[in-house]
Every structure is written in C-alpha cells, then in structure tokens.
PDB file of C-alpha atoms in Angstrom:
ATOM      1  CA  MET A   1     -31.289  27.758 -81.229  1.00  0.00           C
ATOM      2  CA  ALA A   2     -28.351  25.964 -79.809  1.00  0.00           C
ATOM      3  CA  GLU A   3     -29.187  22.741 -78.303  1.00  0.00           C
ATOM      4  CA  ALA A   4     -29.184  22.853 -74.530  1.00  0.00           C
ATOM      5  CA  MET A   5     -26.245  20.977 -73.103  1.00  0.00           C
ATOM      6  CA  THR A   6     -27.198  18.530 -70.395  1.00  0.00           C
ATOM      7  CA  THR A   7     -24.702  17.628 -67.661  1.00  0.00           C
ATOM      8  CA  THR A   8     -24.980  14.593 -65.548  1.00  0.00           C
ATOM      9  CA  ALA A   9     -23.796  14.708 -61.902  1.00  0.00           C
ATOM     10  CA  ALA A  10     -21.077  12.358 -60.914  1.00  0.00           C
ATOM     11  CA  PRO A  11     -22.341   9.574 -58.701  1.00  0.00           C
ATOM     12  CA  PRO A  12     -21.599   9.991 -54.987  1.00  0.00           C
ATOM     13  CA  LYS A  13     -18.595   8.142 -53.695  1.00  0.00           C
ATOM     14  CA  PRO A  14     -19.500   5.336 -51.322  1.00  0.00           C
ATOM     15  CA  VAL A  15     -18.828   6.204 -47.783  1.00  0.00           C
ATOM     16  CA  GLN A  16     -16.392   3.853 -46.249  1.00  0.00           C
ATOM     17  CA  GLU A  17     -17.412   2.706 -42.870  1.00  0.00           C
ATOM     18  CA  LYS A  18     -14.802   2.931 -40.109  1.00  0.00           C
ATOM     19  CA  ALA A  19     -13.755  -0.312 -38.763  1.00  0.00           C
ATOM     20  CA  PRO A  20     -14.614  -0.466 -35.054  1.00  0.00           C
ATOM     21  CA  GLU A  21     -11.617   0.400 -32.973  1.00  0.00           C
ATOM     22  CA  HIS A  22     -10.480  -2.507 -30.909  1.00  0.00           C
ATOM     23  CA  ARG A  23      -9.885  -1.735 -27.251  1.00  0.00           C
ATOM     24  CA  SER A  24      -8.251  -4.180 -24.879  1.00  0.00           C
ATOM     25  CA  PRO A  25      -9.698  -4.629 -21.390  1.00  0.00           C
ATOM     26  CA  ALA A  26      -6.837  -2.712 -19.982  1.00  0.00           C
ATOM     27  CA  ARG A  27      -7.504   0.276 -22.243  1.00  0.00           C
ATOM     28  CA  LEU A  28     -11.184   0.170 -21.404  1.00  0.00           C
ATOM     29  CA  ALA A  29     -10.417   0.085 -17.686  1.00  0.00           C
ATOM     30  CA  TRP A  30      -7.929   3.016 -18.100  1.00  0.00           C
ATOM     31  CA  ARG A  31     -10.630   4.954 -19.986  1.00  0.00           C
ATOM     32  CA  ARG A  32     -13.205   4.338 -17.183  1.00  0.00           C
ATOM     33  CA  PHE A  33     -10.655   5.306 -14.601  1.00  0.00           C
ATOM     34  CA  ARG A  34      -9.808   8.584 -16.247  1.00  0.00           C
ATOM     35  CA  ARG A  35     -13.391   9.541 -16.183  1.00  0.00           C
ATOM     36  CA  ASP A  36     -13.458   9.247 -12.417  1.00  0.00           C
ATOM     37  CA  ARG A  37     -12.139  12.599 -11.159  1.00  0.00           C
ATOM     38  CA  THR A  38     -11.998  11.493  -7.582  1.00  0.00           C
ATOM     39  CA  GLY A  39      -9.885   8.497  -8.463  1.00  0.00           C
ATOM     40  CA  VAL A  40      -7.589  10.556 -10.644  1.00  0.00           C
ATOM     41  CA  PHE A  41      -7.045  13.130  -7.878  1.00  0.00           C
ATOM     42  CA  ALA A  42      -6.484  10.330  -5.334  1.00  0.00           C
ATOM     43  CA  GLY A  43      -3.994   8.764  -7.682  1.00  0.00           C
ATOM     44  CA  ILE A  44      -2.070  12.065  -7.935  1.00  0.00           C
ATOM     45  CA  VAL A  45      -1.949  12.336  -4.130  1.00  0.00           C
ATOM     46  CA  VAL A  46      -0.712   8.784  -3.761  1.00  0.00           C
ATOM     47  CA  ALA A  47       1.882   9.362  -6.461  1.00  0.00           C
ATOM     48  CA  LEU A  48       3.110  12.409  -4.554  1.00  0.00           C
ATOM     49  CA  PHE A  49       3.410  10.315  -1.354  1.00  0.00           C
ATOM     50  CA  PHE A  50       5.394   7.659  -3.241  1.00  0.00           C
ATOM     51  CA  VAL A  51       7.745  10.223  -4.813  1.00  0.00           C
ATOM     52  CA  ALA A  52       8.224  11.940  -1.459  1.00  0.00           C
ATOM     53  CA  GLY A  53       8.897   8.621   0.331  1.00  0.00           C
ATOM     54  CA  LEU A  54      11.221   7.036  -2.321  1.00  0.00           C
ATOM     55  CA  GLY A  55      13.018  10.311  -2.950  1.00  0.00           C
ATOM     56  CA  ALA A  56      13.400  11.265   0.694  1.00  0.00           C
ATOM     57  CA  PRO A  57      17.243  11.246   0.659  1.00  0.00           C
ATOM     58  CA  LEU A  58      17.374  13.511  -2.400  1.00  0.00           C
ATOM     59  CA  ILE A  59      14.717  15.922  -1.027  1.00  0.00           C
ATOM     60  CA  ALA A  60      16.404  16.058   2.345  1.00  0.00           C
ATOM     61  CA  LYS A  61      19.754  16.737   0.627  1.00  0.00           C
ATOM     62  CA  LEU A  62      18.192  19.622  -1.328  1.00  0.00           C
ATOM     63  CA  TYR A  63      16.413  20.899   1.807  1.00  0.00           C
ATOM     64  CA  GLY A  64      19.738  20.804   3.674  1.00  0.00           C
ATOM     65  CA  LYS A  65      18.515  18.911   6.690  1.00  0.00           C
ATOM     66  CA  ASP A  66      18.306  15.324   7.895  1.00  0.00           C
ATOM     67  CA  PRO A  67      16.018  13.493  10.383  1.00  0.00           C
ATOM     68  CA  TYR A  68      18.784  12.501  12.802  1.00  0.00           C
ATOM     69  CA  THR A  69      20.629  15.657  13.643  1.00  0.00           C
ATOM     70  CA  THR A  70      19.554  17.344  16.924  1.00  0.00           C
ATOM     71  CA  TYR A  71      19.402  20.904  15.645  1.00  0.00           C
ATOM     72  CA  GLY A  72      17.680  22.182  18.743  1.00  0.00           C
ATOM     73  CA  GLN A  73      20.608  21.096  20.945  1.00  0.00           C
ATOM     74  CA  ASN A  74      23.209  22.400  18.563  1.00  0.00           C
ATOM     75  CA  GLN A  75      21.706  25.784  17.747  1.00  0.00           C
ATOM     76  CA  SER A  76      20.611  28.203  20.398  1.00  0.00           C
ATOM     77  CA  GLY A  77      17.172  29.795  20.176  1.00  0.00           C
ATOM     78  CA  LEU A  78      15.364  26.800  18.711  1.00  0.00           C
ATOM     79  CA  LEU A  79      14.210  25.378  22.034  1.00  0.00           C
ATOM     80  CA  ASP A  80      13.191  27.164  25.277  1.00  0.00           C
ATOM     81  CA  ASP A  81      14.343  26.225  28.759  1.00  0.00           C
ATOM     82  CA  PHE A  82      11.739  23.476  29.058  1.00  0.00           C
ATOM     83  CA  GLY A  83      12.901  21.826  25.690  1.00  0.00           C
ATOM     84  CA  TYR A  84       9.837  22.975  23.626  1.00  0.00           C
ATOM     85  CA  PRO A  85      10.210  24.730  20.304  1.00  0.00           C
ATOM     86  CA  THR A  86      10.258  28.541  20.418  1.00  0.00           C
ATOM     87  CA  GLY A  87       7.945  30.456  18.056  1.00  0.00           C
ATOM     88  CA  ARG A  88       4.559  29.604  16.700  1.00  0.00           C
ATOM     89  CA  PHE A  89       3.418  26.182  15.446  1.00  0.00           C
ATOM     90  CA  GLY A  90       6.333  24.176  16.816  1.00  0.00           C
ATOM     91  CA  GLY A  91       9.021  26.533  15.603  1.00  0.00           C
ATOM     92  CA  MET A  92       7.998  26.673  11.973  1.00  0.00           C
ATOM     93  CA  SER A  93      10.253  28.978   9.949  1.00  0.00           C
ATOM     94  CA  SER A  94      11.975  29.423   6.633  1.00  0.00           C
ATOM     95  CA  GLN A  95      14.791  27.291   7.991  1.00  0.00           C
ATOM     96  CA  PHE A  96      12.570  24.554   9.490  1.00  0.00           C
ATOM     97  CA  TRP A  97       9.445  24.356   7.392  1.00  0.00           C
ATOM     98  CA  LEU A  98       7.393  22.226   9.878  1.00  0.00           C
ATOM     99  CA  GLY A  99       9.274  23.118  13.025  1.00  0.00           C
ATOM    100  CA  VAL A 100      11.505  21.033  15.244  1.00  0.00           C
ATOM    101  CA  GLU A 101      10.900  18.163  17.566  1.00  0.00           C
ATOM    102  CA  PRO A 102      10.484  18.895  21.275  1.00  0.00           C
ATOM    103  CA  GLU A 103      13.546  18.211  23.516  1.00  0.00           C
ATOM    104  CA  LEU A 104      15.778  16.787  20.817  1.00  0.00           C
ATOM    105  CA  GLY A 105      15.197  19.464  18.240  1.00  0.00           C
ATOM    106  CA  ARG A 106      15.230  17.281  15.108  1.00  0.00           C
ATOM    107  CA  ASP A 107      13.722  18.540  11.896  1.00  0.00           C
ATOM    108  CA  VAL A 108      10.036  17.543  11.543  1.00  0.00           C
ATOM    109  CA  PHE A 109       9.829  17.857   7.771  1.00  0.00           C
ATOM    110  CA  THR A 110      12.584  15.336   7.067  1.00  0.00           C
ATOM    111  CA  GLN A 111      11.156  12.999   9.709  1.00  0.00           C
ATOM    112  CA  LEU A 112       7.870  12.964   7.907  1.00  0.00           C
ATOM    113  CA  LEU A 113       9.626  12.217   4.560  1.00  0.00           C
ATOM    114  CA  TYR A 114      11.620   9.323   5.974  1.00  0.00           C
ATOM    115  CA  GLY A 115       8.596   8.176   7.940  1.00  0.00           C
ATOM    116  CA  ILE A 116       6.743   7.810   4.652  1.00  0.00           C
ATOM    117  CA  ARG A 117       9.613   5.818   3.340  1.00  0.00           C
ATOM    118  CA  THR A 118       9.614   3.506   6.309  1.00  0.00           C
ATOM    119  CA  SER A 119       5.950   2.835   6.318  1.00  0.00           C
ATOM    120  CA  LEU A 120       5.631   2.398   2.496  1.00  0.00           C
ATOM    121  CA  LEU A 121       8.629   0.033   2.126  1.00  0.00           C
ATOM    122  CA  ILE A 122       7.376  -2.241   4.971  1.00  0.00           C
ATOM    123  CA  ALA A 123       3.797  -2.130   3.756  1.00  0.00           C
ATOM    124  CA  LEU A 124       4.740  -2.832   0.136  1.00  0.00           C
ATOM    125  CA  ALA A 125       6.927  -5.744   1.206  1.00  0.00           C
ATOM    126  CA  ILE A 126       4.146  -7.175   3.322  1.00  0.00           C
ATOM    127  CA  VAL A 127       1.470  -6.813   0.607  1.00  0.00           C
ATOM    128  CA  LEU A 128       3.812  -8.430  -1.985  1.00  0.00           C
ATOM    129  CA  LEU A 129       4.296 -11.476   0.254  1.00  0.00           C
ATOM    130  CA  ILE A 130       0.667 -11.920   1.270  1.00  0.00           C
ATOM    131  CA  THR A 131      -0.514 -11.423  -2.295  1.00  0.00           C
ATOM    132  CA  MET A 132       1.865 -14.053  -3.623  1.00  0.00           C
ATOM    133  CA  ALA A 133       1.078 -16.592  -0.799  1.00  0.00           C
ATOM    134  CA  GLY A 134      -2.684 -15.880  -0.776  1.00  0.00           C
ATOM    135  CA  THR A 135      -2.995 -16.184  -4.534  1.00  0.00           C
ATOM    136  CA  LEU A 136      -1.073 -19.425  -4.671  1.00  0.00           C
ATOM    137  CA  ILE A 137      -3.036 -20.948  -1.769  1.00  0.00           C
ATOM    138  CA  GLY A 138      -6.349 -19.752  -2.990  1.00  0.00           C
ATOM    139  CA  LEU A 139      -5.739 -21.077  -6.530  1.00  0.00           C
ATOM    140  CA  VAL A 140      -4.755 -24.491  -5.239  1.00  0.00           C
ATOM    141  CA  ALA A 141      -7.643 -24.762  -2.753  1.00  0.00           C
ATOM    142  CA  GLY A 142     -10.221 -23.591  -5.265  1.00  0.00           C
ATOM    143  CA  TYR A 143      -8.989 -25.664  -8.286  1.00  0.00           C
ATOM    144  CA  PHE A 144      -8.369 -29.031  -6.694  1.00  0.00           C
ATOM    145  CA  GLY A 145     -11.186 -28.981  -4.139  1.00  0.00           C
ATOM    146  CA  GLY A 146     -11.829 -32.118  -2.046  1.00  0.00           C
ATOM    147  CA  TRP A 147      -9.510 -32.827   0.838  1.00  0.00           C
ATOM    148  CA  VAL A 148      -6.981 -30.242  -0.432  1.00  0.00           C
ATOM    149  CA  ASP A 149      -9.631 -27.483  -0.203  1.00  0.00           C
ATOM    150  CA  TYR A 150     -10.793 -28.728   3.135  1.00  0.00           C
ATOM    151  CA  ALA A 151      -7.332 -28.826   4.694  1.00  0.00           C
ATOM    152  CA  LEU A 152      -6.290 -25.452   3.370  1.00  0.00           C
ATOM    153  CA  SER A 153      -9.624 -23.881   4.429  1.00  0.00           C
ATOM    154  CA  ARG A 154      -9.145 -25.140   8.005  1.00  0.00           C
ATOM    155  CA  VAL A 155      -5.619 -23.679   8.044  1.00  0.00           C
ATOM    156  CA  ILE A 156      -7.032 -20.377   6.921  1.00  0.00           C
ATOM    157  CA  ASP A 157      -9.642 -20.429   9.627  1.00  0.00           C
ATOM    158  CA  VAL A 158      -7.044 -21.157  12.260  1.00  0.00           C
ATOM    159  CA  VAL A 159      -4.766 -18.347  11.164  1.00  0.00           C
ATOM    160  CA  LEU A 160      -7.652 -15.875  11.051  1.00  0.00           C
ATOM    161  CA  CYS A 161      -8.458 -16.706  14.671  1.00  0.00           C
ATOM    162  CA  PHE A 162      -5.025 -15.450  15.958  1.00  0.00           C
ATOM    163  CA  PRO A 163      -4.919 -11.793  17.246  1.00  0.00           C
ATOM    164  CA  SER A 164      -1.863 -10.827  15.100  1.00  0.00           C
ATOM    165  CA  THR A 165      -1.282  -7.512  16.955  1.00  0.00           C
ATOM    166  CA  LEU A 166      -1.222  -9.056  20.364  1.00  0.00           C
ATOM    167  CA  PHE A 167       0.931 -11.894  19.117  1.00  0.00           C
ATOM    168  CA  PHE A 168       3.390  -9.449  17.611  1.00  0.00           C
ATOM    169  CA  VAL A 169       3.640  -7.345  20.802  1.00  0.00           C
ATOM    170  CA  ALA A 170       4.440 -10.504  22.794  1.00  0.00           C
ATOM    171  CA  PHE A 171       6.728 -11.961  20.085  1.00  0.00           C
ATOM    172  CA  ILE A 172       9.028  -8.918  19.867  1.00  0.00           C
ATOM    173  CA  PRO A 173      10.561  -9.135  23.422  1.00  0.00           C
ATOM    174  CA  ILE A 174      11.212 -12.900  22.992  1.00  0.00           C
ATOM    175  CA  VAL A 175      13.131 -12.386  19.823  1.00  0.00           C
ATOM    176  CA  THR A 176      15.082  -9.363  20.914  1.00  0.00           C
ATOM    177  CA  THR A 177      16.167 -11.080  24.205  1.00  0.00           C
ATOM    178  CA  ARG A 178      17.331 -14.118  22.301  1.00  0.00           C
ATOM    179  CA  PHE A 179      19.257 -12.532  19.500  1.00  0.00           C
ATOM    180  CA  VAL A 180      20.334  -9.140  20.951  1.00  0.00           C
ATOM    181  CA  ALA A 181      22.423  -8.726  24.036  1.00  0.00           C
ATOM    182  CA  PRO A 182      20.847  -6.682  26.931  1.00  0.00           C
ATOM    183  CA  ASN A 183      23.463  -3.936  26.554  1.00  0.00           C
ATOM    184  CA  GLN A 184      23.006  -3.605  22.758  1.00  0.00           C
ATOM    185  CA  GLN A 185      20.298  -1.747  20.864  1.00  0.00           C
ATOM    186  CA  THR A 186      17.963  -3.744  18.710  1.00  0.00           C
ATOM    187  CA  PRO A 187      18.951  -3.284  15.023  1.00  0.00           C
ATOM    188  CA  THR A 188      16.516  -1.564  12.772  1.00  0.00           C
ATOM    189  CA  TRP A 189      16.752  -4.241  10.124  1.00  0.00           C
ATOM    190  CA  LEU A 190      15.806  -6.911  12.656  1.00  0.00           C
ATOM    191  CA  ILE A 191      12.669  -5.098  13.644  1.00  0.00           C
ATOM    192  CA  ALA A 192      11.719  -4.381  10.048  1.00  0.00           C
ATOM    193  CA  THR A 193      12.257  -8.046   9.078  1.00  0.00           C
ATOM    194  CA  LEU A 194      10.145  -9.223  12.060  1.00  0.00           C
ATOM    195  CA  LEU A 195       7.385  -6.822  11.115  1.00  0.00           C
ATOM    196  CA  ILE A 196       7.344  -8.037   7.478  1.00  0.00           C
ATOM    197  CA  LEU A 197       7.451 -11.746   8.317  1.00  0.00           C
ATOM    198  CA  VAL A 198       4.992 -11.765  11.208  1.00  0.00           C
ATOM    199  CA  LEU A 199       2.407  -9.506   9.504  1.00  0.00           C
ATOM    200  CA  SER A 200       2.724 -11.454   6.284  1.00  0.00           C
ATOM    201  CA  ALA A 201       2.221 -14.803   8.209  1.00  0.00           C
ATOM    202  CA  PHE A 202      -1.062 -13.504   9.508  1.00  0.00           C
ATOM    203  CA  GLY A 203      -2.139 -11.480   6.462  1.00  0.00           C
ATOM    204  CA  TRP A 204      -2.315 -14.020   3.639  1.00  0.00           C
ATOM    205  CA  PRO A 205      -5.583 -15.806   4.690  1.00  0.00           C
ATOM    206  CA  THR A 206      -7.864 -12.933   3.637  1.00  0.00           C
ATOM    207  CA  THR A 207      -6.449 -12.866   0.086  1.00  0.00           C
ATOM    208  CA  ALA A 208      -6.466 -16.744  -0.068  1.00  0.00           C
ATOM    209  CA  ARG A 209     -10.067 -16.839   0.931  1.00  0.00           C
ATOM    210  CA  LEU A 210     -11.043 -14.228  -1.722  1.00  0.00           C
ATOM    211  CA  LEU A 211      -9.142 -16.072  -4.512  1.00  0.00           C
ATOM    212  CA  ARG A 212     -10.436 -19.488  -3.421  1.00  0.00           C
ATOM    213  CA  GLY A 213     -14.016 -18.204  -3.971  1.00  0.00           C
ATOM    214  CA  GLN A 214     -13.140 -16.709  -7.351  1.00  0.00           C
ATOM    215  CA  THR A 215     -11.374 -19.904  -8.450  1.00  0.00           C
ATOM    216  CA  LEU A 216     -14.378 -22.048  -7.449  1.00  0.00           C
ATOM    217  CA  SER A 217     -16.513 -19.918  -9.800  1.00  0.00           C
ATOM    218  CA  LEU A 218     -14.063 -20.298 -12.658  1.00  0.00           C
ATOM    219  CA  ARG A 219     -12.957 -23.957 -12.503  1.00  0.00           C
ATOM    220  CA  ASP A 220     -16.206 -25.259 -14.102  1.00  0.00           C
ATOM    221  CA  ARG A 221     -16.025 -22.800 -17.020  1.00  0.00           C
ATOM    222  CA  GLU A 222     -15.658 -24.165 -20.524  1.00  0.00           C
ATOM    223  CA  PHE A 223     -12.069 -23.037 -21.176  1.00  0.00           C
ATOM    224  CA  VAL A 224     -10.943 -24.740 -17.967  1.00  0.00           C
ATOM    225  CA  GLN A 225     -12.848 -27.948 -18.773  1.00  0.00           C
ATOM    226  CA  ALA A 226     -11.376 -27.953 -22.327  1.00  0.00           C
ATOM    227  CA  ALA A 227      -7.843 -27.691 -20.859  1.00  0.00           C
ATOM    228  CA  ARG A 228      -8.568 -30.605 -18.628  1.00  0.00           C
ATOM    229  CA  VAL A 229      -9.819 -32.760 -21.439  1.00  0.00           C
ATOM    230  CA  MET A 230      -6.813 -31.910 -23.488  1.00  0.00           C
ATOM    231  CA  GLY A 231      -4.639 -33.294 -20.634  1.00  0.00           C
ATOM    232  CA  VAL A 232      -2.911 -29.965 -19.734  1.00  0.00           C
ATOM    233  CA  HIS A 233      -0.863 -30.101 -16.596  1.00  0.00           C
ATOM    234  CA  PRO A 234      -2.716 -28.655 -13.545  1.00  0.00           C
ATOM    235  CA  MET A 235       0.065 -26.153 -12.913  1.00  0.00           C
ATOM    236  CA  ARG A 236      -0.319 -24.864 -16.427  1.00  0.00           C
ATOM    237  CA  VAL A 237      -4.100 -24.622 -16.041  1.00  0.00           C
ATOM    238  CA  LEU A 238      -3.586 -22.553 -12.861  1.00  0.00           C
ATOM    239  CA  LEU A 239      -1.038 -20.124 -14.353  1.00  0.00           C
ATOM    240  CA  ARG A 240      -2.287 -19.916 -17.993  1.00  0.00           C
ATOM    241  CA  GLU A 241      -6.128 -20.298 -17.665  1.00  0.00           C
ATOM    242  CA  LEU A 242      -7.142 -19.293 -14.144  1.00  0.00           C
ATOM    243  CA  LEU A 243      -4.586 -16.686 -13.053  1.00  0.00           C
ATOM    244  CA  PRO A 244      -5.103 -14.280 -15.977  1.00  0.00           C
ATOM    245  CA  ASN A 245      -8.792 -14.128 -15.076  1.00  0.00           C
ATOM    246  CA  LEU A 246      -8.094 -13.263 -11.450  1.00  0.00           C
ATOM    247  CA  TRP A 247      -5.911 -10.151 -11.963  1.00  0.00           C
ATOM    248  CA  THR A 248      -8.879  -7.911 -11.114  1.00  0.00           C
ATOM    249  CA  PRO A 249      -9.499  -9.237  -7.566  1.00  0.00           C
ATOM    250  CA  ILE A 250      -5.754  -9.571  -6.992  1.00  0.00           C
ATOM    251  CA  LEU A 251      -5.124  -5.871  -7.884  1.00  0.00           C
ATOM    252  CA  ILE A 252      -8.062  -4.614  -5.935  1.00  0.00           C
ATOM    253  CA  SER A 253      -7.129  -6.626  -2.799  1.00  0.00           C
ATOM    254  CA  ALA A 254      -3.488  -5.326  -3.018  1.00  0.00           C
ATOM    255  CA  SER A 255      -4.526  -1.686  -3.463  1.00  0.00           C
ATOM    256  CA  LEU A 256      -6.741  -1.883  -0.339  1.00  0.00           C
ATOM    257  CA  ASN A 257      -4.146  -3.737   1.683  1.00  0.00           C
ATOM    258  CA  VAL A 258      -1.390  -1.118   1.329  1.00  0.00           C
ATOM    259  CA  PRO A 259      -3.097   1.543   3.428  1.00  0.00           C
ATOM    260  CA  ALA A 260      -4.231  -1.006   5.899  1.00  0.00           C
ATOM    261  CA  TYR A 261      -0.643  -2.188   6.573  1.00  0.00           C
ATOM    262  CA  VAL A 262       0.645   1.392   6.698  1.00  0.00           C
ATOM    263  CA  THR A 263      -1.706   2.070   9.631  1.00  0.00           C
ATOM    264  CA  THR A 264      -0.907  -1.371  11.186  1.00  0.00           C
ATOM    265  CA  GLU A 265       2.826  -0.615  11.096  1.00  0.00           C
ATOM    266  CA  ALA A 266       2.197   2.816  12.602  1.00  0.00           C
ATOM    267  CA  ALA A 267      -0.030   1.359  15.309  1.00  0.00           C
ATOM    268  CA  LEU A 268       2.666  -1.138  16.324  1.00  0.00           C
ATOM    269  CA  SER A 269       5.242   1.616  16.499  1.00  0.00           C
ATOM    270  CA  TYR A 270       2.826   3.662  18.557  1.00  0.00           C
ATOM    271  CA  LEU A 271       2.500   0.698  20.975  1.00  0.00           C
ATOM    272  CA  GLY A 272       6.294   0.341  21.198  1.00  0.00           C
ATOM    273  CA  ALA A 273       6.419  -2.912  19.305  1.00  0.00           C
ATOM    274  CA  GLY A 274       7.504  -1.460  15.919  1.00  0.00           C
ATOM    275  CA  MET A 275      10.229   0.840  14.732  1.00  0.00           C
ATOM    276  CA  ILE A 276      12.334   2.352  17.553  1.00  0.00           C
ATOM    277  CA  GLU A 277      14.616   5.392  17.874  1.00  0.00           C
ATOM    278  CA  PRO A 278      16.236   6.930  15.914  1.00  0.00           C
ATOM    279  CA  THR A 279      14.383   5.555  12.926  1.00  0.00           C
ATOM    280  CA  PRO A 280      11.773   8.035  11.668  1.00  0.00           C
ATOM    281  CA  ASP A 281       8.319   6.621  11.744  1.00  0.00           C
ATOM    282  CA  TRP A 282       4.794   8.000  11.697  1.00  0.00           C
ATOM    283  CA  GLY A 283       3.636   5.923  14.641  1.00  0.00           C
ATOM    284  CA  ARG A 284       6.629   6.809  16.796  1.00  0.00           C
ATOM    285  CA  MET A 285       6.044  10.455  15.983  1.00  0.00           C
ATOM    286  CA  ILE A 286       2.430  10.334  16.967  1.00  0.00           C
ATOM    287  CA  HIS A 287       3.320   8.538  20.160  1.00  0.00           C
ATOM    288  CA  ARG A 288       5.907  11.194  21.066  1.00  0.00           C
ATOM    289  CA  GLY A 289       3.530  13.948  20.058  1.00  0.00           C
ATOM    290  CA  ALA A 290       0.763  12.552  22.406  1.00  0.00           C
ATOM    291  CA  GLU A 291       3.179  13.008  25.262  1.00  0.00           C
ATOM    292  CA  VAL A 292       3.825  16.713  24.559  1.00  0.00           C
ATOM    293  CA  TYR A 293       0.632  17.816  22.858  1.00  0.00           C
ATOM    294  CA  ASN A 294      -0.332  20.239  25.647  1.00  0.00           C
ATOM    295  CA  ALA A 295       2.901  22.296  24.949  1.00  0.00           C
ATOM    296  CA  ASP A 296       3.313  21.513  21.202  1.00  0.00           C
ATOM    297  CA  PHE A 297       0.345  19.927  19.388  1.00  0.00           C
ATOM    298  CA  THR A 298       1.870  20.328  15.913  1.00  0.00           C
ATOM    299  CA  TYR A 299       4.355  17.477  16.421  1.00  0.00           C
ATOM    300  CA  MET A 300       1.460  15.037  16.540  1.00  0.00           C
ATOM    301  CA  LEU A 301      -0.678  16.972  14.074  1.00  0.00           C
ATOM    302  CA  PHE A 302       1.585  16.748  11.015  1.00  0.00           C
ATOM    303  CA  PRO A 303       2.137  12.936  10.996  1.00  0.00           C
ATOM    304  CA  GLY A 304      -1.549  12.438  11.922  1.00  0.00           C
ATOM    305  CA  LEU A 305      -2.662  14.542   8.990  1.00  0.00           C
ATOM    306  CA  ALA A 306      -0.118  12.907   6.635  1.00  0.00           C
ATOM    307  CA  MET A 307      -1.458   9.387   7.582  1.00  0.00           C
ATOM    308  CA  LEU A 308      -5.080  10.479   7.237  1.00  0.00           C
ATOM    309  CA  ILE A 309      -4.522  12.031   3.818  1.00  0.00           C
ATOM    310  CA  PHE A 310      -2.523   9.024   2.555  1.00  0.00           C
ATOM    311  CA  VAL A 311      -4.933   6.386   3.858  1.00  0.00           C
ATOM    312  CA  LEU A 312      -7.956   8.266   2.522  1.00  0.00           C
ATOM    313  CA  ALA A 313      -6.433   8.871  -0.857  1.00  0.00           C
ATOM    314  CA  PHE A 314      -5.241   5.220  -1.195  1.00  0.00           C
ATOM    315  CA  ASN A 315      -8.752   3.942  -0.207  1.00  0.00           C
ATOM    316  CA  LEU A 316     -10.423   6.234  -2.805  1.00  0.00           C
ATOM    317  CA  LEU A 317      -7.902   5.059  -5.395  1.00  0.00           C
ATOM    318  CA  GLY A 318      -8.617   1.476  -4.517  1.00  0.00           C
ATOM    319  CA  ASP A 319     -12.363   2.025  -4.996  1.00  0.00           C
ATOM    320  CA  SER A 320     -11.785   3.714  -8.376  1.00  0.00           C
ATOM    321  CA  VAL A 321      -9.528   0.929  -9.503  1.00  0.00           C
ATOM    322  CA  ARG A 322     -12.178  -1.571  -8.484  1.00  0.00           C
ATOM    323  CA  ASP A 323     -14.919   0.293 -10.432  1.00  0.00           C
ATOM    324  CA  ALA A 324     -12.705   0.639 -13.468  1.00  0.00           C
ATOM    325  CA  LEU A 325     -11.688  -3.030 -13.645  1.00  0.00           C
ATOM    326  CA  ASP A 326     -15.052  -4.362 -12.656  1.00  0.00           C
ATOM    327  CA  PRO A 327     -17.760  -1.832 -13.715  1.00  0.00           C
ATOM    328  CA  LYS A 328     -20.576  -4.228 -12.682  1.00  0.00           C
ATOM    329  CA  SER A 329     -19.443  -4.051  -9.042  1.00  0.00           C
ATOM    330  CA  ASN A 330     -20.984  -0.634  -8.416  1.00  0.00           C
ATOM    331  CA  ARG A 331     -24.408  -1.555  -9.681  1.00  0.00           C
TER     332      ARG A 331
END
C-alpha cells in the first residue's frame, strides 16, 4: 500500500489592523452637520438666498426686467383706473412672475431679488464689523482682567443701555439735514453707510460680552500659563493661543446675528429711517404693501414670506452649526 501523503495547511496570514483614521475637529463637525437633515436643508435654502441676492443683476438680465422701470405706467392693461394691478394675485403672469407694484407698476420679482441683495450686503457688513470689534474687546477684557476688564465691562454696559433703534431714527434727520441740501435727495450710499456704522456701534457689546466670558475660562488653562512663563508677548498669546480656541462661539454668534440684522434693517426701512426710494428693500416693500393690502395683499405677502423663510432657515442653520461645532451644547 502506498503511504498516505500528509499535507500541512499553510499558517494563516496575520491580519493587519487598520490604523485609526485621523479626523480633524473641522471634519468631525462637518460629519455631525451632514447628519442633521434640518440643518442641511436650511443651509441649502440660505445658499439659494445668497445666490439670488448676489446674482440679482444677472438673474434680472436673464429675466428681462429691472426693479426701477415703471412698467405699469408704460404698458397699458397692467394697472386699472385706480392704479392697482389687473388680473389675479397682483397681476401675476408669464411676463411678470410675481405681479407688479401698485400705482408705479414696477416688477415685484426683481424688487425681491434686489431687496435680498440690499439686506444681505448691509447685514454682512454689520456682522463683520461687530464680530471683529467684539472679539478684540472681549479678548482684551478677559485676558488682562483687572482695571482693563472693569473699564471695558462698564463701556459695554453703557452701550447696551442705549435704545439703538430710537437713536437711529432720531440720528438720520440730523445727518441728512447737515450733509444734504433740502432740495436734494439723500444718496443711497449715505444711508447704507449710516446703517452700517450706527448699528455696528451698538451691536458689538453682545459679542464682546460672550467672548469675554469664554476668554476668562481659558486664560488659566495650562497652555496659556505655559506661554506666559515662556515670556510670549500678550498679543501673540491672544492671537495664537486664545483666538483659535474661540472660533466656535465666534462662528455661532455670527451665524445668529445675520438674520437679526436683516430684520433690523427691514424694520428701519419700514419705519422710514432706512433705505428710501427707489432702492429695492424688503422693509420698504412691506411698508408700501401695508398701505394697499385691501386692494392688493400680494405686494406685502411676497416680501413678508421671503423674510420669514430666510430668517427661519438662517436660525435653523445657526442651531445646526452650534450643535455640530459644540455637540455638548445640546445635552
């Protein structure tokens, strides 16, 4: 009998363990944000508003209308004898998608587009200024402490006591009568500049108080104390050690301030202290719509809905950004 041949199985190959994938805090925050469907949807809506506002001239050119031409006075059949749009829903048609404005007959769709542009540019400029000023003052007050913190905190308290809206309503006539002749119209750039400067002057204390508290909790940490012992310049400690650890509250504060200042700018225009004719603006459109809502409620409806959707989406986006950057905040 032939000898049975014995075979030995090859030893199994050692399984190489995968090295753990390194994820930066930004990637982890982005991963948490993508899981939040509400935040993603709100981000898409906000992005559409930004595209519509910043691309308003291009969209208006493709659409074939502009927000300044009085189509109702140039074309017969758009307005009735009382100056109100003919047809249903403010004269909506294939030619004028959202109808025309009562009396003047301007296109509502392009006015909404340019109104988004006006509100966004003003709000973004204000938020940029108050974020920069509030961050700097909050860092200085929280890091140095002592009489510096006391003095800056009292300034913050005093500025917070001012009713900024009433101050602005009273401030506009003084400036316009001083720099603009009675027989001349106030330039749009002057009103926009005043809006940005005055609202920024009263808006930074909230950010400064938030950053001061965060800085107070960080200045006694080991890495800050080590930088002090090594003789690092205070400005370098502020910019290199403290500021990188404060990006989360800064971004959250900025994301929540943008819709707040969009509504503030619209409210001032509604009160007659903001943007004036013929500059397209949501607040001015709502003010005009409130005067003619009995005959044409759509002229107030469209800017009101646009503002509601934008503010709601931006607030939801801000909440999602906060939860993504600071997951412990929702516990």
